[in-house]
């Protein structure tokens, strides 16, 4: 009789996984990976990468059934050229590969796990936005970290935070 499958204990909250994947899908829709929209799939997520001095460039992308990474660089530690980035040098190879690899693979968009909230947020304040706010966008939060819905972006001047709010910490 075959041995039963043994699985490792899950150590990452499924909500964190889903949020991270959502951010990486946005890279494909709006960011440095947007050339992959040519594949006409909504289930792809990924990230471009470029080292200092453009010595290495890569693109890592995935969906629910496949992961692929393309890398461009020299065996000797030398630059690729000034404009050779992950989006320009590595992403086109990844797209060409995935055109073939995903040819007969159905799209599979993962459903969000329970415990996530999709809230309209004001860009300037980071607080829940009013329904007529032209600067609002939707953001996903774990329930326990969602901004208070008791306060809206109209309660404070976004350019002059009140004494009860902390100012951003200076990094440098």
mmCIF file of C-alpha atoms in Angstrom:
data_model
loop_
_atom_site.group_PDB
_atom_site.id
_atom_site.type_symbol
_atom_site.label_atom_id
_atom_site.label_comp_id
_atom_site.label_asym_id
_atom_site.label_seq_id
_atom_site.Cartn_x
_atom_site.Cartn_y
_atom_site.Cartn_z
ATOM 1 C CA UNK A 1 0.000 0.000 0.000
ATOM 2 C CA UNK A 2 1.462 3.419 -0.955
ATOM 3 C CA UNK A 3 2.490 5.738 1.837
ATOM 4 C CA UNK A 4 0.179 8.660 2.560
ATOM 5 C CA UNK A 5 1.294 12.052 1.309
ATOM 6 C CA UNK A 6 2.936 14.164 3.971
ATOM 7 C CA UNK A 7 2.611 17.909 3.756
ATOM 8 C CA UNK A 8 4.639 20.560 5.517
ATOM 9 C CA UNK A 9 2.891 22.754 8.042
ATOM 10 C CA UNK A 10 1.690 25.973 6.461
ATOM 11 C CA UNK A 11 3.630 28.859 7.988
ATOM 12 C CA UNK A 12 2.396 31.801 5.885
ATOM 13 C CA UNK A 13 -1.092 33.195 6.300
ATOM 14 C CA UNK A 14 -3.024 32.489 3.038
ATOM 15 C CA UNK A 15 -4.178 36.113 3.066
ATOM 16 C CA UNK A 16 -0.560 37.322 2.866
ATOM 17 C CA UNK A 17 0.051 34.973 -0.043
ATOM 18 C CA UNK A 18 -3.008 36.276 -1.862
ATOM 19 C CA UNK A 19 -2.094 39.947 -1.270
ATOM 20 C CA UNK A 20 1.462 39.354 -2.511
ATOM 21 C CA UNK A 21 0.185 37.580 -5.599
ATOM 22 C CA UNK A 22 -2.264 40.438 -6.175
ATOM 23 C CA UNK A 23 0.596 42.971 -6.081
ATOM 24 C CA UNK A 24 2.551 40.836 -8.545
ATOM 25 C CA UNK A 25 -0.492 40.670 -10.855
ATOM 26 C CA UNK A 26 -0.506 44.480 -10.771
ATOM 27 C CA UNK A 27 3.116 44.423 -12.007
ATOM 28 C CA UNK A 28 1.773 42.605 -15.072
ATOM 29 C CA UNK A 29 -1.169 44.961 -15.566
ATOM 30 C CA UNK A 30 0.280 48.377 -14.697
ATOM 31 C CA UNK A 31 3.991 48.069 -13.977
ATOM 32 C CA UNK A 32 7.263 46.899 -15.456
ATOM 33 C CA UNK A 33 5.753 43.597 -16.624
ATOM 34 C CA UNK A 34 2.878 45.133 -18.583
ATOM 35 C CA UNK A 35 4.280 43.946 -21.939
ATOM 36 C CA UNK A 36 3.060 40.492 -20.842
ATOM 37 C CA UNK A 37 -0.495 41.754 -21.370
ATOM 38 C CA UNK A 38 0.151 40.617 -24.936
ATOM 39 C CA UNK A 39 -0.520 37.072 -23.634
ATOM 40 C CA UNK A 40 -4.128 38.164 -22.960
ATOM 41 C CA UNK A 41 -4.325 36.395 -19.592
ATOM 42 C CA UNK A 42 -5.452 37.777 -16.239
ATOM 43 C CA UNK A 43 -3.979 34.947 -14.165
ATOM 44 C CA UNK A 44 -0.316 35.909 -14.555
ATOM 45 C CA UNK A 45 1.823 37.512 -11.864
ATOM 46 C CA UNK A 46 5.480 38.415 -11.875
ATOM 47 C CA UNK A 47 8.368 40.716 -11.109
ATOM 48 C CA UNK A 48 11.175 42.237 -13.135
ATOM 49 C CA UNK A 49 14.637 42.655 -11.709
ATOM 50 C CA UNK A 50 17.831 44.454 -12.628
ATOM 51 C CA UNK A 51 21.087 44.592 -10.659
ATOM 52 C CA UNK A 52 23.181 47.699 -10.157
ATOM 53 C CA UNK A 53 25.009 48.763 -13.316
ATOM 54 C CA UNK A 54 22.694 46.498 -15.381
ATOM 55 C CA UNK A 55 24.949 43.453 -14.891
ATOM 56 C CA UNK A 56 21.998 41.057 -14.622
ATOM 57 C CA UNK A 57 18.369 41.312 -15.700
ATOM 58 C CA UNK A 58 15.566 38.846 -15.048
ATOM 59 C CA UNK A 59 11.866 38.286 -15.036
ATOM 60 C CA UNK A 60 10.124 35.811 -12.739
ATOM 61 C CA UNK A 61 6.494 35.063 -13.500
ATOM 62 C CA UNK A 62 3.851 32.518 -12.636
ATOM 63 C CA UNK A 63 0.248 31.453 -12.550
ATOM 64 C CA UNK A 64 -1.421 28.726 -10.481
ATOM 65 C CA UNK A 65 0.157 25.914 -12.509
ATOM 66 C CA UNK A 66 3.502 27.173 -13.799
ATOM 67 C CA UNK A 67 6.555 29.216 -12.808
ATOM 68 C CA UNK A 68 9.212 30.416 -15.243
ATOM 69 C CA UNK A 69 12.241 32.671 -14.847
ATOM 70 C CA UNK A 70 14.280 34.266 -17.610
ATOM 71 C CA UNK A 71 17.735 35.716 -16.928
ATOM 72 C CA UNK A 72 20.160 37.715 -19.012
ATOM 73 C CA UNK A 73 23.750 38.296 -18.003
ATOM 74 C CA UNK A 74 27.366 37.445 -18.689
ATOM 75 C CA UNK A 75 29.409 34.721 -17.012
ATOM 76 C CA UNK A 76 32.043 37.377 -16.480
ATOM 77 C CA UNK A 77 30.928 40.181 -14.193
ATOM 78 C CA UNK A 78 30.284 42.891 -16.784
ATOM 79 C CA UNK A 79 27.393 45.226 -17.591
ATOM 80 C CA UNK A 80 24.809 44.348 -20.207
ATOM 81 C CA UNK A 81 24.432 47.961 -21.311
ATOM 82 C CA UNK A 82 22.805 51.109 -19.957
ATOM 83 C CA UNK A 83 19.220 50.363 -20.924
ATOM 84 C CA UNK A 84 19.181 46.590 -20.391
ATOM 85 C CA UNK A 85 16.659 46.026 -17.626
ATOM 86 C CA UNK A 86 14.487 43.107 -16.633
ATOM 87 C CA UNK A 87 11.563 44.581 -18.547
ATOM 88 C CA UNK A 88 13.580 45.158 -21.718
ATOM 89 C CA UNK A 89 16.040 42.249 -21.794
ATOM 90 C CA UNK A 90 14.436 39.356 -19.889
ATOM 91 C CA UNK A 91 10.664 39.869 -20.097
ATOM 92 C CA UNK A 92 10.442 39.377 -23.901
ATOM 93 C CA UNK A 93 12.057 35.916 -23.558
ATOM 94 C CA UNK A 94 9.636 34.998 -20.793
ATOM 95 C CA UNK A 95 6.672 36.099 -22.927
ATOM 96 C CA UNK A 96 7.855 34.020 -25.908
ATOM 97 C CA UNK A 97 8.286 30.956 -23.699
ATOM 98 C CA UNK A 98 4.915 31.393 -21.992
ATOM 99 C CA UNK A 99 3.110 31.839 -25.330
ATOM 100 C CA UNK A 100 3.950 28.210 -26.025
ATOM 101 C CA UNK A 101 3.902 26.833 -22.479
ATOM 102 C CA UNK A 102 0.409 28.196 -21.721
ATOM 103 C CA UNK A 103 -1.090 27.461 -25.141
ATOM 104 C CA UNK A 104 -3.532 24.805 -23.869
ATOM 105 C CA UNK A 105 -3.619 25.822 -20.206
ATOM 106 C CA UNK A 106 -6.890 27.336 -19.021
ATOM 107 C CA UNK A 107 -6.799 30.558 -17.013
ATOM 108 C CA UNK A 108 -7.121 29.981 -13.301
ATOM 109 C CA UNK A 109 -7.655 33.090 -11.205
ATOM 110 C CA UNK A 110 -7.278 32.320 -7.529
ATOM 111 C CA UNK A 111 -10.170 33.334 -5.320
ATOM 112 C CA UNK A 112 -9.247 35.438 -2.306
ATOM 113 C CA UNK A 113 -9.381 33.652 1.044
ATOM 114 C CA UNK A 114 -11.802 34.857 3.699
ATOM 115 C CA UNK A 115 -10.615 37.596 6.023
ATOM 116 C CA UNK A 116 -9.743 40.185 3.369
ATOM 117 C CA UNK A 117 -11.498 43.506 2.813
ATOM 118 C CA UNK A 118 -11.506 45.620 -0.372
ATOM 119 C CA UNK A 119 -11.771 49.267 0.720
ATOM 120 C CA UNK A 120 -11.842 52.540 -1.252
ATOM 121 C CA UNK A 121 -8.879 54.589 -0.040
ATOM 122 C CA UNK A 122 -7.993 58.245 -0.543
ATOM 123 C CA UNK A 123 -4.542 58.516 -2.184
ATOM 124 C CA UNK A 124 -3.458 61.448 -0.048
ATOM 125 C CA UNK A 125 -4.582 60.361 3.419
ATOM 126 C CA UNK A 126 -4.608 56.571 3.251
ATOM 127 C CA UNK A 127 -8.010 56.675 4.944
ATOM 128 C CA UNK A 128 -11.322 55.307 3.669
ATOM 129 C CA UNK A 129 -12.592 57.552 0.873
ATOM 130 C CA UNK A 130 -15.995 59.025 0.221
ATOM 131 C CA UNK A 131 -17.884 57.524 -2.722
ATOM 132 C CA UNK A 132 -17.420 60.705 -4.807
ATOM 133 C CA UNK A 133 -13.646 60.985 -4.193
ATOM 134 C CA UNK A 134 -11.921 61.272 -7.613
ATOM 135 C CA UNK A 135 -8.561 60.361 -6.040
ATOM 136 C CA UNK A 136 -9.820 57.098 -4.536
ATOM 137 C CA UNK A 137 -8.696 53.607 -5.397
ATOM 138 C CA UNK A 138 -9.449 50.179 -3.977
ATOM 139 C CA UNK A 139 -6.931 48.471 -1.721
ATOM 140 C CA UNK A 140 -7.063 45.055 -0.089
ATOM 141 C CA UNK A 141 -6.457 44.677 3.644
ATOM 142 C CA UNK A 142 -6.431 41.864 6.135
ATOM 143 C CA UNK A 143 -9.482 42.490 8.324
ATOM 144 C CA UNK A 144 -7.435 43.188 11.436
ATOM 145 C CA UNK A 145 -5.287 45.794 9.647
ATOM 146 C CA UNK A 146 -7.990 47.635 7.709
ATOM 147 C CA UNK A 147 -8.165 51.400 8.281
ATOM 148 C CA UNK A 148 -10.996 52.493 10.499
ATOM 149 C CA UNK A 149 -14.235 53.054 8.646
ATOM 150 C CA UNK A 150 -15.280 55.425 11.464
ATOM 151 C CA UNK A 151 -13.001 58.091 10.014
ATOM 152 C CA UNK A 152 -12.907 59.255 6.419
ATOM 153 C CA UNK A 153 -10.483 61.271 4.344
ATOM 154 C CA UNK A 154 -12.705 64.352 4.740
ATOM 155 C CA UNK A 155 -12.096 64.455 8.515
ATOM 156 C CA UNK A 156 -8.581 65.916 8.217
ATOM 157 C CA UNK A 157 -6.607 68.111 5.884
ATOM 158 C CA UNK A 158 -4.295 65.614 4.118
ATOM 159 C CA UNK A 159 -1.550 68.237 3.894
ATOM 160 C CA UNK A 160 -1.700 69.166 7.567
ATOM 161 C CA UNK A 161 -2.121 66.098 9.778
ATOM 162 C CA UNK A 162 -3.633 66.767 13.169
ATOM 163 C CA UNK A 163 -1.704 66.334 16.416
ATOM 164 C CA UNK A 164 -3.273 62.909 16.925
ATOM 165 C CA UNK A 165 -1.618 61.574 13.783
ATOM 166 C CA UNK A 166 2.043 60.790 13.482
ATOM 167 C CA UNK A 167 4.174 62.271 10.738
ATOM 168 C CA UNK A 168 6.169 59.956 8.482
ATOM 169 C CA UNK A 169 9.525 59.018 9.940
ATOM 170 C CA UNK A 170 12.450 60.533 8.106
ATOM 171 C CA UNK A 171 14.595 57.757 6.628
ATOM 172 C CA UNK A 172 17.725 59.626 5.546
#
